[in-house]
Amino acid sequence: MAAGLRKRGRPGPAIRAAGLCGQWLRRAWQERRLLLLEPRYTLLVAACLCLAEVGITFWVIHRVAYTEIDWKAYMAEVEGVINGTYDYTQLQGDTGPLVYPAGFVYIFMGLYYATGRGTDICMAQHIFAVLYLATLLLVFLIYHQTCKVPPFVFFFMCCASYRVHSIFVLRLFNDPVAMALLFLSINLLLAQRWGWGCCCFSLAVSVKMNVLLFAPGLLFLLLTQFGLRGAIPKLGICAVLQVVLGLPFLLENPVGYVSRSFDFGRQFLFRWTVNWRFLPEALFLHRAFHLALLTAHLTLLLLFALCRWHRTGESILSLLKDPSKRKVPPQPLTPNHCFYPLHLQLHWHLLQPLPSLPVLRLVFPHTALPLVGHACTLAHTPAQVAGAGTH
């Protein structure tokens, strides 16, 4: 053999990855008619939609007028903290007092400095555009793991939704920040990163209290996987993080901080409601109506816990035991066991950034209860789940 000839080595990881990607793309082109119907193409369709969203979001920012609602109030509230006011009862903006927990203050304090004390609206819009794309990616990763939703649904979830772009880049609300952290938490829970998942969940709560609606589902998951003794440290992570974040304000006025940032008795104005607009204002503001909604909420939680979530044949109190001592040991948390594709429009304060998304089955009641105010359809059988996209 000639001396100049060398033995051909194995291709490197990058070359192999490129080859696999090329094969996947060629197969996708050959099956292009199924591209929008087969869940196995979720990542490919999601990548194309994310690229499209870059252009769409940029166009929205520069072509559609920004609407001022809460941004100036957010900046005024965090400016009070920057100026040395740590008493929550003394912090307020144009729309009223500060009613969000400490995580909101820290995140929007960063935005305050990044946007020239809140004056550079265009910069803020671009920051929220990046947050929007990151949120889309997190949700697409959840969809990819469910393998139940036809990819064509994703177009209506993002590109075709004016409301989604409005909430993120035309209103600059704090809801997208909280929901991005929640979606990150769900991805971490699916990856069995329970500690980090609980940490991100607590961070989401620290931005906006609405995320607490998911807390019963998380508690049920923790009890299922770890029992009472194992769940306590994970719940401790959530509690300790809240205390650490709120410590400067708790030291100044603990009652003021807790009563303002976690005000469960706050009265919402009728003019801001969307879900209950069909009701007379007197009925909407009546205390009996509020108690009826709360009762329905708790009743449905109890029914789901007893009849749907826990179907092992043991008493629901068995969740308090160590998993190794149960008759039926817990199964690993997987998307096929814990997710349903829900095509619904949820309460705008809670899940407005994405009108259609997969939600933990254990969380489902908290997003579809009368307290939230939207009806939805849940697929219970495999056939219904497979046909959810058609509906």
mmCIF file of C-alpha atoms in Angstrom:
data_model
loop_
_atom_site.group_PDB
_atom_site.id
_atom_site.type_symbol
_atom_site.label_atom_id
_atom_site.label_comp_id
_atom_site.label_asym_id
_atom_site.label_seq_id
_atom_site.Cartn_x
_atom_site.Cartn_y
_atom_site.Cartn_z
ATOM 1 C CA MET A 1 0.000 0.000 0.000
ATOM 2 C CA ALA A 2 1.384 3.431 -0.893
ATOM 3 C CA ALA A 3 2.902 5.357 1.964
ATOM 4 C CA GLY A 4 0.774 8.386 1.180
ATOM 5 C CA LEU A 5 -2.436 6.522 1.891
ATOM 6 C CA ARG A 6 -3.863 6.909 5.372
ATOM 7 C CA LYS A 7 -6.349 4.763 7.180
ATOM 8 C CA ARG A 8 -9.756 6.425 7.081
ATOM 9 C CA GLY A 9 -10.969 7.239 10.611
ATOM 10 C CA ARG A 10 -14.475 7.183 11.977
ATOM 11 C CA PRO A 11 -16.496 10.364 11.378
ATOM 12 C CA GLY A 12 -16.647 12.799 14.262
ATOM 13 C CA PRO A 13 -19.748 13.528 16.342
ATOM 14 C CA ALA A 14 -20.531 16.680 14.365
ATOM 15 C CA ILE A 15 -20.444 14.803 11.048
ATOM 16 C CA ARG A 16 -22.612 11.996 12.399
ATOM 17 C CA ALA A 17 -25.102 14.505 13.805
ATOM 18 C CA ALA A 18 -25.245 16.341 10.479
ATOM 19 C CA GLY A 19 -25.826 13.032 8.687
ATOM 20 C CA LEU A 20 -28.659 12.079 11.015
ATOM 21 C CA CYS A 21 -30.199 15.527 10.638
ATOM 22 C CA GLY A 22 -29.982 15.233 6.857
ATOM 23 C CA GLN A 23 -31.644 11.810 6.918
ATOM 24 C CA TRP A 24 -34.404 13.178 9.150
ATOM 25 C CA LEU A 25 -35.036 16.129 6.840
ATOM 26 C CA ARG A 26 -35.116 13.894 3.760
ATOM 27 C CA ARG A 27 -37.582 11.570 5.466
ATOM 28 C CA ALA A 28 -39.685 14.549 6.528
ATOM 29 C CA TRP A 29 -39.791 15.786 2.933
ATOM 30 C CA GLN A 30 -40.814 12.346 1.682
ATOM 31 C CA GLU A 31 -43.601 12.300 4.269
ATOM 32 C CA ARG A 32 -44.452 15.982 3.933
ATOM 33 C CA ARG A 33 -48.174 15.260 3.833
ATOM 34 C CA LEU A 34 -47.900 13.875 7.362
ATOM 35 C CA LEU A 35 -45.628 16.670 8.558
ATOM 36 C CA LEU A 36 -48.451 18.634 10.126
ATOM 37 C CA LEU A 37 -50.302 15.620 11.486
ATOM 38 C CA GLU A 38 -47.669 13.356 13.037
ATOM 39 C CA PRO A 39 -46.484 14.336 16.545
ATOM 40 C CA ARG A 40 -43.041 12.886 15.814
ATOM 41 C CA TYR A 41 -42.362 15.974 13.707
ATOM 42 C CA THR A 42 -43.074 18.347 16.605
ATOM 43 C CA LEU A 43 -39.472 19.540 16.915
ATOM 44 C CA LEU A 44 -39.138 20.239 13.186
ATOM 45 C CA VAL A 45 -42.405 22.176 13.018
ATOM 46 C CA ALA A 46 -41.575 23.958 16.271
ATOM 47 C CA ALA A 47 -38.188 25.045 14.915
ATOM 48 C CA CYS A 48 -39.828 26.452 11.781
ATOM 49 C CA LEU A 49 -42.448 28.281 13.840
ATOM 50 C CA CYS A 50 -39.816 29.763 16.149
ATOM 51 C CA LEU A 51 -37.939 31.120 13.134
ATOM 52 C CA ALA A 52 -41.187 32.531 11.770
ATOM 53 C CA GLU A 53 -41.965 34.067 15.143
ATOM 54 C CA VAL A 54 -38.694 36.000 15.084
ATOM 55 C CA GLY A 55 -39.889 37.882 12.012
ATOM 56 C CA ILE A 56 -43.502 38.173 13.145
ATOM 57 C CA THR A 57 -42.594 39.520 16.578
ATOM 58 C CA PHE A 58 -40.122 41.991 15.086
ATOM 59 C CA TRP A 59 -42.832 43.176 12.693
ATOM 60 C CA VAL A 60 -45.355 43.559 15.523
ATOM 61 C CA ILE A 61 -42.931 45.630 17.601
ATOM 62 C CA HIS A 62 -42.198 48.046 14.771
ATOM 63 C CA ARG A 63 -45.592 48.180 13.085
ATOM 64 C CA VAL A 64 -48.186 47.910 15.857
ATOM 65 C CA ALA A 65 -48.547 50.699 18.391
ATOM 66 C CA TYR A 66 -47.502 49.971 21.967
ATOM 67 C CA THR A 67 -50.285 50.365 24.538
ATOM 68 C CA GLU A 68 -49.368 51.654 27.991
ATOM 69 C CA ILE A 69 -51.247 49.872 30.781
ATOM 70 C CA ASP A 70 -49.027 48.725 33.655
ATOM 71 C CA TRP A 71 -45.410 49.271 32.585
ATOM 72 C CA LYS A 72 -45.077 52.761 34.064
ATOM 73 C CA ALA A 73 -46.696 51.550 37.272
ATOM 74 C CA TYR A 74 -44.217 48.659 37.456
ATOM 75 C CA MET A 75 -41.315 51.059 37.017
ATOM 76 C CA ALA A 76 -42.658 53.474 39.650
ATOM 77 C CA GLU A 77 -43.056 50.618 42.130
ATOM 78 C CA VAL A 78 -39.528 49.268 41.712
ATOM 79 C CA GLU A 79 -38.126 52.809 41.705
ATOM 80 C CA GLY A 80 -39.494 53.206 45.201
ATOM 81 C CA VAL A 81 -37.461 50.171 46.290
ATOM 82 C CA ILE A 82 -34.365 51.539 44.548
ATOM 83 C CA ASN A 83 -34.826 54.785 46.474
ATOM 84 C CA GLY A 84 -34.736 52.864 49.752
ATOM 85 C CA THR A 85 -38.401 52.201 50.572
ATOM 86 C CA TYR A 86 -38.843 48.622 51.819
ATOM 87 C CA ASP A 87 -42.232 49.054 53.447
ATOM 88 C CA TYR A 88 -44.666 47.439 51.015
ATOM 89 C CA THR A 89 -47.511 49.619 52.210
ATOM 90 C CA GLN A 90 -45.615 52.672 50.944
ATOM 91 C CA LEU A 91 -44.848 51.309 47.465
ATOM 92 C CA GLN A 92 -47.270 52.184 44.708
ATOM 93 C CA GLY A 93 -47.534 53.183 41.069
ATOM 94 C CA ASP A 94 -49.978 54.951 38.806
ATOM 95 C CA THR A 95 -52.489 52.096 38.972
ATOM 96 C CA GLY A 96 -52.387 51.575 42.733
ATOM 97 C CA PRO A 97 -50.260 49.883 45.414
ATOM 98 C CA LEU A 98 -47.641 47.213 44.749
ATOM 99 C CA VAL A 99 -49.430 43.853 45.009
ATOM 100 C CA TYR A 100 -46.780 41.459 43.643
ATOM 101 C CA PRO A 101 -44.224 39.452 45.664
ATOM 102 C CA ALA A 102 -40.520 40.237 45.924
ATOM 103 C CA GLY A 103 -39.431 38.233 42.870
ATOM 104 C CA PHE A 104 -41.365 40.667 40.722
ATOM 105 C CA VAL A 105 -39.464 43.556 42.280
ATOM 106 C CA TYR A 106 -36.042 42.066 41.559
ATOM 107 C CA ILE A 107 -36.812 41.035 37.970
ATOM 108 C CA PHE A 108 -38.408 44.328 37.029
ATOM 109 C CA MET A 109 -35.639 46.188 38.821
ATOM 110 C CA GLY A 110 -33.281 44.580 36.309
ATOM 111 C CA LEU A 111 -35.596 45.679 33.506
ATOM 112 C CA TYR A 112 -35.645 49.170 35.044
ATOM 113 C CA TYR A 113 -31.889 49.490 34.582
ATOM 114 C CA ALA A 114 -31.826 47.675 31.225
ATOM 115 C CA THR A 115 -34.360 50.100 29.748
ATOM 116 C CA GLY A 116 -32.918 53.394 30.983
ATOM 117 C CA ARG A 117 -35.129 53.668 34.074
ATOM 118 C CA GLY A 118 -38.064 52.295 32.162
ATOM 119 C CA THR A 119 -38.014 54.950 29.453
ATOM 120 C CA ASP A 120 -36.713 52.818 26.557
ATOM 121 C CA ILE A 121 -39.925 51.012 25.616
ATOM 122 C CA CYS A 122 -38.415 49.595 22.426
ATOM 123 C CA MET A 123 -35.655 47.882 24.414
ATOM 124 C CA ALA A 124 -38.235 46.483 26.830
ATOM 125 C CA GLN A 125 -40.262 45.130 23.908
ATOM 126 C CA HIS A 126 -37.225 43.364 22.473
ATOM 127 C CA ILE A 127 -36.418 41.845 25.865
ATOM 128 C CA PHE A 128 -39.960 40.534 26.124
ATOM 129 C CA ALA A 129 -39.696 39.238 22.555
ATOM 130 C CA VAL A 130 -36.733 37.107 23.619
ATOM 131 C CA LEU A 131 -38.753 35.961 26.638
ATOM 132 C CA TYR A 132 -41.610 35.046 24.295
ATOM 133 C CA LEU A 133 -39.356 32.891 22.112
ATOM 134 C CA ALA A 134 -37.896 31.201 25.197
ATOM 135 C CA THR A 135 -41.414 30.488 26.475
ATOM 136 C CA LEU A 136 -42.393 29.016 23.115
ATOM 137 C CA LEU A 137 -39.358 26.754 23.228
ATOM 138 C CA LEU A 138 -40.240 25.525 26.725
ATOM 139 C CA VAL A 139 -43.820 24.763 25.702
ATOM 140 C CA PHE A 140 -42.744 23.030 22.495
ATOM 141 C CA LEU A 141 -40.428 20.816 24.550
ATOM 142 C CA ILE A 142 -43.409 19.794 26.680
ATOM 143 C CA TYR A 143 -45.479 19.109 23.560
ATOM 144 C CA HIS A 144 -42.623 17.057 22.110
ATOM 145 C CA GLN A 145 -42.609 14.824 25.166
ATOM 146 C CA THR A 146 -46.383 14.280 25.107
ATOM 147 C CA CYS A 147 -46.305 12.948 21.513
ATOM 148 C CA LYS A 148 -50.078 13.368 21.274
ATOM 149 C CA VAL A 149 -50.747 16.743 19.647
ATOM 150 C CA PRO A 150 -50.621 17.178 15.835
ATOM 151 C CA PRO A 151 -48.060 19.883 14.964
ATOM 152 C CA PHE A 152 -50.476 21.992 12.903
ATOM 153 C CA VAL A 153 -52.063 23.098 16.188
ATOM 154 C CA PHE A 154 -48.905 25.011 17.084
ATOM 155 C CA PHE A 155 -49.476 27.566 14.330
ATOM 156 C CA PHE A 156 -52.712 28.729 15.926
ATOM 157 C CA MET A 157 -51.024 28.723 19.312
ATOM 158 C CA CYS A 158 -48.403 31.300 18.374
ATOM 159 C CA CYS A 159 -48.195 32.771 14.862
ATOM 160 C CA ALA A 160 -51.939 33.250 14.413
ATOM 161 C CA SER A 161 -52.563 34.643 17.891
ATOM 162 C CA TYR A 162 -52.684 38.416 18.133
ATOM 163 C CA ARG A 163 -53.436 38.218 21.840
ATOM 164 C CA VAL A 164 -50.222 36.334 22.610
ATOM 165 C CA HIS A 165 -48.066 38.963 20.928
ATOM 166 C CA SER A 166 -50.089 41.696 22.573
ATOM 167 C CA ILE A 167 -49.513 40.376 26.101
ATOM 168 C CA PHE A 168 -45.780 39.934 25.555
ATOM 169 C CA VAL A 169 -44.572 42.836 23.427
ATOM 170 C CA LEU A 170 -47.442 45.347 23.269
ATOM 171 C CA ARG A 171 -48.442 45.398 26.951
ATOM 172 C CA LEU A 172 -45.302 44.238 28.800
ATOM 173 C CA PHE A 173 -47.274 42.562 31.593
ATOM 174 C CA ASN A 174 -45.620 40.497 34.313
ATOM 175 C CA ASP A 175 -47.707 37.396 33.488
ATOM 176 C CA PRO A 176 -45.278 36.154 30.793
ATOM 177 C CA VAL A 177 -42.385 36.222 33.256
ATOM 178 C CA ALA A 178 -44.273 34.116 35.783
ATOM 179 C CA MET A 179 -45.485 31.643 33.169
ATOM 180 C CA ALA A 180 -42.038 31.216 31.615
ATOM 181 C CA LEU A 181 -40.725 30.186 35.026
ATOM 182 C CA LEU A 182 -43.664 27.819 35.476
ATOM 183 C CA PHE A 183 -43.047 26.119 32.117
ATOM 184 C CA LEU A 184 -39.381 25.784 33.037
ATOM 185 C CA SER A 185 -40.467 24.170 36.299
ATOM 186 C CA ILE A 186 -42.650 21.645 34.447
ATOM 187 C CA ASN A 187 -39.770 20.725 32.134
ATOM 188 C CA LEU A 188 -37.513 20.191 35.139
ATOM 189 C CA LEU A 189 -40.112 18.005 36.854
ATOM 190 C CA LEU A 190 -40.368 15.876 33.722
ATOM 191 C CA ALA A 191 -36.589 15.520 33.787
ATOM 192 C CA GLN A 192 -36.859 14.273 37.402
ATOM 193 C CA ARG A 193 -35.078 17.405 38.665
ATOM 194 C CA TRP A 194 -37.439 17.802 41.577
ATOM 195 C CA GLY A 195 -35.395 20.245 43.622
ATOM 196 C CA TRP A 196 -34.781 22.608 40.727
ATOM 197 C CA GLY A 197 -38.383 22.207 39.598
ATOM 198 C CA CYS A 198 -39.662 23.282 43.016
ATOM 199 C CA CYS A 199 -37.193 26.169 43.014
ATOM 200 C CA CYS A 200 -38.460 27.477 39.659
ATOM 201 C CA PHE A 201 -42.052 26.991 40.764
ATOM 202 C CA SER A 202 -41.383 29.129 43.835
ATOM 203 C CA LEU A 203 -39.711 31.756 41.653
ATOM 204 C CA ALA A 204 -42.821 31.852 39.473
ATOM 205 C CA VAL A 205 -44.997 32.367 42.560
ATOM 206 C CA SER A 206 -42.667 35.176 43.647
ATOM 207 C CA VAL A 207 -43.468 37.032 40.419
ATOM 208 C CA LYS A 208 -47.238 36.651 40.547
ATOM 209 C CA MET A 209 -49.456 34.902 43.062
ATOM 210 C CA ASN A 210 -51.699 33.335 40.382
ATOM 211 C CA VAL A 211 -49.198 30.513 39.951
ATOM 212 C CA LEU A 212 -50.348 29.216 43.343
ATOM 213 C CA LEU A 213 -53.317 27.740 41.455
ATOM 214 C CA PHE A 214 -50.906 25.033 40.339
ATOM 215 C CA ALA A 215 -49.751 24.270 43.895
ATOM 216 C CA PRO A 216 -52.287 21.480 44.633
ATOM 217 C CA GLY A 217 -51.113 19.591 41.559
ATOM 218 C CA LEU A 218 -47.472 19.957 42.547
ATOM 219 C CA LEU A 219 -48.257 18.808 46.082
ATOM 220 C CA PHE A 220 -50.016 15.717 44.756
ATOM 221 C CA LEU A 221 -47.035 14.916 42.527
ATOM 222 C CA LEU A 222 -44.608 15.260 45.422
ATOM 223 C CA LEU A 223 -46.697 13.051 47.703
ATOM 224 C CA THR A 224 -47.054 10.459 44.954
ATOM 225 C CA GLN A 225 -43.342 10.294 44.273
ATOM 226 C CA PHE A 226 -41.862 10.772 47.756
ATOM 227 C CA GLY A 227 -44.551 10.405 50.414
ATOM 228 C CA LEU A 228 -45.035 12.944 53.185
ATOM 229 C CA ARG A 229 -41.542 12.681 54.658
ATOM 230 C CA GLY A 230 -39.856 12.993 51.273
ATOM 231 C CA ALA A 231 -42.103 15.814 50.102
ATOM 232 C CA ILE A 232 -41.377 18.065 53.074
ATOM 233 C CA PRO A 233 -37.814 18.976 51.965
ATOM 234 C CA LYS A 234 -39.089 19.838 48.472
ATOM 235 C CA LEU A 235 -41.830 22.024 49.945
ATOM 236 C CA GLY A 236 -39.182 23.533 52.203
ATOM 237 C CA ILE A 237 -37.293 24.683 49.119
ATOM 238 C CA CYS A 238 -40.372 26.593 47.965
ATOM 239 C CA ALA A 239 -40.939 28.153 51.400
ATOM 240 C CA VAL A 240 -37.317 29.072 52.104
ATOM 241 C CA LEU A 241 -36.942 30.738 48.721
ATOM 242 C CA GLN A 242 -40.010 32.889 49.390
ATOM 243 C CA VAL A 243 -38.571 33.967 52.735
ATOM 244 C CA VAL A 244 -35.137 34.720 51.274
ATOM 245 C CA LEU A 245 -36.546 36.783 48.425
ATOM 246 C CA GLY A 246 -38.866 38.729 50.707
ATOM 247 C CA LEU A 247 -36.400 39.140 53.584
ATOM 248 C CA PRO A 248 -35.610 42.869 53.058
ATOM 249 C CA PHE A 249 -39.319 43.642 53.068
ATOM 250 C CA LEU A 250 -40.166 41.219 55.870
ATOM 251 C CA LEU A 251 -37.592 42.872 58.128
ATOM 252 C CA GLU A 252 -39.116 46.291 57.457
ATOM 253 C CA ASN A 253 -42.836 45.449 57.702
ATOM 254 C CA PRO A 254 -43.691 41.717 57.644
ATOM 255 C CA VAL A 255 -47.448 42.186 57.930
ATOM 256 C CA GLY A 256 -47.461 44.803 55.186
ATOM 257 C CA TYR A 257 -45.431 42.586 52.833
ATOM 258 C CA VAL A 258 -47.528 39.448 53.305
ATOM 259 C CA SER A 259 -50.862 41.270 53.194
ATOM 260 C CA ARG A 260 -49.967 43.147 49.996
ATOM 261 C CA SER A 261 -48.074 40.518 47.981
ATOM 262 C CA PHE A 262 -50.353 37.604 48.941
ATOM 263 C CA ASP A 263 -53.686 39.323 49.358
ATOM 264 C CA PHE A 264 -56.284 36.562 49.032
ATOM 265 C CA GLY A 265 -59.150 38.895 49.855
ATOM 266 C CA ARG A 266 -58.536 41.468 47.145
ATOM 267 C CA GLN A 267 -61.674 42.626 45.326
ATOM 268 C CA PHE A 268 -61.431 42.716 41.519
ATOM 269 C CA LEU A 269 -63.242 45.458 39.639
ATOM 270 C CA PHE A 270 -66.024 44.487 37.274
ATOM 271 C CA ARG A 271 -64.655 46.677 34.483
ATOM 272 C CA TRP A 272 -61.545 44.479 34.205
ATOM 273 C CA THR A 273 -63.330 41.140 33.922
ATOM 274 C CA VAL A 274 -63.561 39.315 30.601
ATOM 275 C CA ASN A 275 -64.871 35.924 31.665
ATOM 276 C CA TRP A 276 -67.802 37.177 33.732
ATOM 277 C CA ARG A 277 -68.804 40.181 31.655
ATOM 278 C CA PHE A 278 -72.222 38.611 30.989
ATOM 279 C CA LEU A 279 -73.125 38.862 34.697
ATOM 280 C CA PRO A 280 -74.697 41.913 36.319
ATOM 281 C CA GLU A 281 -72.101 43.936 38.200
ATOM 282 C CA ALA A 282 -73.974 43.567 41.500
ATOM 283 C CA LEU A 283 -73.821 39.774 41.229
ATOM 284 C CA PHE A 284 -70.159 39.803 40.228
ATOM 285 C CA LEU A 285 -69.257 41.835 43.322
ATOM 286 C CA HIS A 286 -71.473 39.869 45.707
ATOM 287 C CA ARG A 287 -69.678 37.867 48.389
ATOM 288 C CA ALA A 288 -72.009 34.876 47.916
ATOM 289 C CA PHE A 289 -70.863 34.580 44.292
ATOM 290 C CA HIS A 290 -67.223 34.498 45.412
ATOM 291 C CA LEU A 291 -67.938 31.826 48.014
ATOM 292 C CA ALA A 292 -69.812 29.743 45.439
ATOM 293 C CA LEU A 293 -66.828 29.826 43.094
ATOM 294 C CA LEU A 294 -64.451 28.897 45.887
ATOM 295 C CA THR A 295 -66.695 26.026 46.955
ATOM 296 C CA ALA A 296 -66.866 24.718 43.394
ATOM 297 C CA HIS A 297 -63.090 24.977 43.123
ATOM 298 C CA LEU A 298 -62.424 22.997 46.295
ATOM 299 C CA THR A 299 -65.112 20.439 45.476
ATOM 300 C CA LEU A 300 -63.631 19.697 42.074
ATOM 301 C CA LEU A 301 -60.168 19.427 43.585
ATOM 302 C CA LEU A 302 -61.461 16.852 46.039
ATOM 303 C CA LEU A 303 -63.300 14.907 43.328
ATOM 304 C CA PHE A 304 -60.259 14.785 41.082
ATOM 305 C CA ALA A 305 -58.017 13.740 43.963
ATOM 306 C CA LEU A 306 -60.350 10.920 45.014
ATOM 307 C CA CYS A 307 -61.686 9.692 41.669
ATOM 308 C CA ARG A 308 -59.126 10.466 38.969
ATOM 309 C CA TRP A 309 -55.651 11.237 40.233
ATOM 310 C CA HIS A 310 -55.436 8.398 42.732
ATOM 311 C CA ARG A 311 -56.672 5.121 41.235
ATOM 312 C CA THR A 312 -54.336 2.514 42.712
ATOM 313 C CA GLY A 313 -57.000 0.812 44.830
ATOM 314 C CA GLU A 314 -55.460 2.054 48.066
ATOM 315 C CA SER A 315 -56.767 4.810 50.291
ATOM 316 C CA ILE A 316 -55.685 8.289 49.306
ATOM 317 C CA LEU A 317 -54.023 8.477 52.725
ATOM 318 C CA SER A 318 -51.500 5.947 51.402
ATOM 319 C CA LEU A 319 -49.836 8.897 49.653
ATOM 320 C CA LEU A 320 -48.532 9.927 53.057
ATOM 321 C CA LYS A 321 -46.587 6.659 53.359
ATOM 322 C CA ASP A 322 -43.095 6.039 52.128
ATOM 323 C CA PRO A 323 -43.403 4.886 48.482
ATOM 324 C CA SER A 324 -41.546 1.647 49.237
ATOM 325 C CA LYS A 325 -44.234 0.670 51.747
ATOM 326 C CA ARG A 326 -47.191 1.051 49.394
ATOM 327 C CA LYS A 327 -48.887 -1.848 47.652
ATOM 328 C CA VAL A 328 -48.464 -0.119 44.287
ATOM 329 C CA PRO A 329 -45.112 1.710 44.028
ATOM 330 C CA PRO A 330 -45.160 5.062 42.188
ATOM 331 C CA GLN A 331 -44.222 5.108 38.523
ATOM 332 C CA PRO A 332 -41.632 7.577 37.201
ATOM 333 C CA LEU A 333 -43.129 10.859 36.068
ATOM 334 C CA THR A 334 -43.465 10.710 32.297
ATOM 335 C CA PRO A 335 -45.399 12.873 29.826
ATOM 336 C CA ASN A 336 -47.553 9.936 28.709
ATOM 337 C CA HIS A 337 -48.788 9.456 32.256
ATOM 338 C CA CYS A 338 -48.997 13.064 33.365
ATOM 339 C CA PHE A 339 -50.021 15.140 30.371
ATOM 340 C CA TYR A 340 -53.142 15.696 28.357
ATOM 341 C CA PRO A 341 -53.249 17.978 25.319
ATOM 342 C CA LEU A 342 -55.699 20.685 26.249
ATOM 343 C CA HIS A 343 -56.960 22.936 23.492
ATOM 344 C CA LEU A 344 -58.538 25.660 25.496
ATOM 345 C CA GLN A 345 -58.299 29.305 26.311
ATOM 346 C CA LEU A 346 -57.366 29.857 29.913
ATOM 347 C CA HIS A 347 -57.681 32.699 32.341
ATOM 348 C CA TRP A 348 -55.634 35.539 30.901
ATOM 349 C CA HIS A 349 -54.015 36.333 34.228
ATOM 350 C CA LEU A 350 -52.787 32.754 34.508
ATOM 351 C CA LEU A 351 -51.940 31.336 31.101
ATOM 352 C CA GLN A 352 -52.611 34.134 28.656
ATOM 353 C CA PRO A 353 -49.234 33.856 26.907
ATOM 354 C CA LEU A 354 -50.251 30.519 25.359
ATOM 355 C CA PRO A 355 -53.950 29.840 24.759
ATOM 356 C CA SER A 356 -53.283 26.171 23.917
ATOM 357 C CA LEU A 357 -50.730 24.165 25.819
ATOM 358 C CA PRO A 358 -50.167 20.848 27.510
ATOM 359 C CA VAL A 359 -50.707 21.094 31.239
ATOM 360 C CA LEU A 360 -49.978 18.574 33.940
ATOM 361 C CA ARG A 361 -53.006 16.365 34.386
ATOM 362 C CA LEU A 362 -52.714 17.016 38.097
ATOM 363 C CA VAL A 363 -52.899 20.738 37.446
ATOM 364 C CA PHE A 364 -55.824 20.632 35.029
ATOM 365 C CA PRO A 365 -58.649 21.436 37.482
ATOM 366 C CA HIS A 366 -56.974 24.624 38.668
ATOM 367 C CA THR A 367 -56.997 26.050 35.159
ATOM 368 C CA ALA A 368 -60.506 24.992 34.216
ATOM 369 C CA LEU A 369 -62.543 25.652 37.319
ATOM 370 C CA PRO A 370 -65.367 28.206 37.534
ATOM 371 C CA LEU A 371 -63.002 30.322 39.624
ATOM 372 C CA VAL A 372 -60.950 30.756 36.474
ATOM 373 C CA GLY A 373 -64.008 31.153 34.350
ATOM 374 C CA HIS A 374 -63.404 29.161 31.194
ATOM 375 C CA ALA A 375 -64.949 25.894 30.103
ATOM 376 C CA CYS A 376 -62.833 23.341 28.329
ATOM 377 C CA THR A 377 -62.963 19.820 26.993
ATOM 378 C CA LEU A 378 -60.688 17.131 28.375
ATOM 379 C CA ALA A 379 -59.974 13.964 26.423
ATOM 380 C CA HIS A 380 -60.192 10.928 28.659
ATOM 381 C CA THR A 381 -59.619 8.019 26.288
ATOM 382 C CA PRO A 382 -56.658 7.371 23.923
ATOM 383 C CA ALA A 383 -58.957 7.834 20.945
ATOM 384 C CA GLN A 384 -60.152 11.181 22.267
ATOM 385 C CA VAL A 385 -56.589 12.247 22.999
ATOM 386 C CA ALA A 386 -55.469 11.315 19.489
ATOM 387 C CA GLY A 387 -58.350 13.279 18.017
ATOM 388 C CA ALA A 388 -57.988 16.336 20.219
ATOM 389 C CA GLY A 389 -56.317 18.294 17.446
ATOM 390 C CA THR A 390 -59.264 17.730 15.139
ATOM 391 C CA HIS A 391 -61.659 19.239 17.672
#
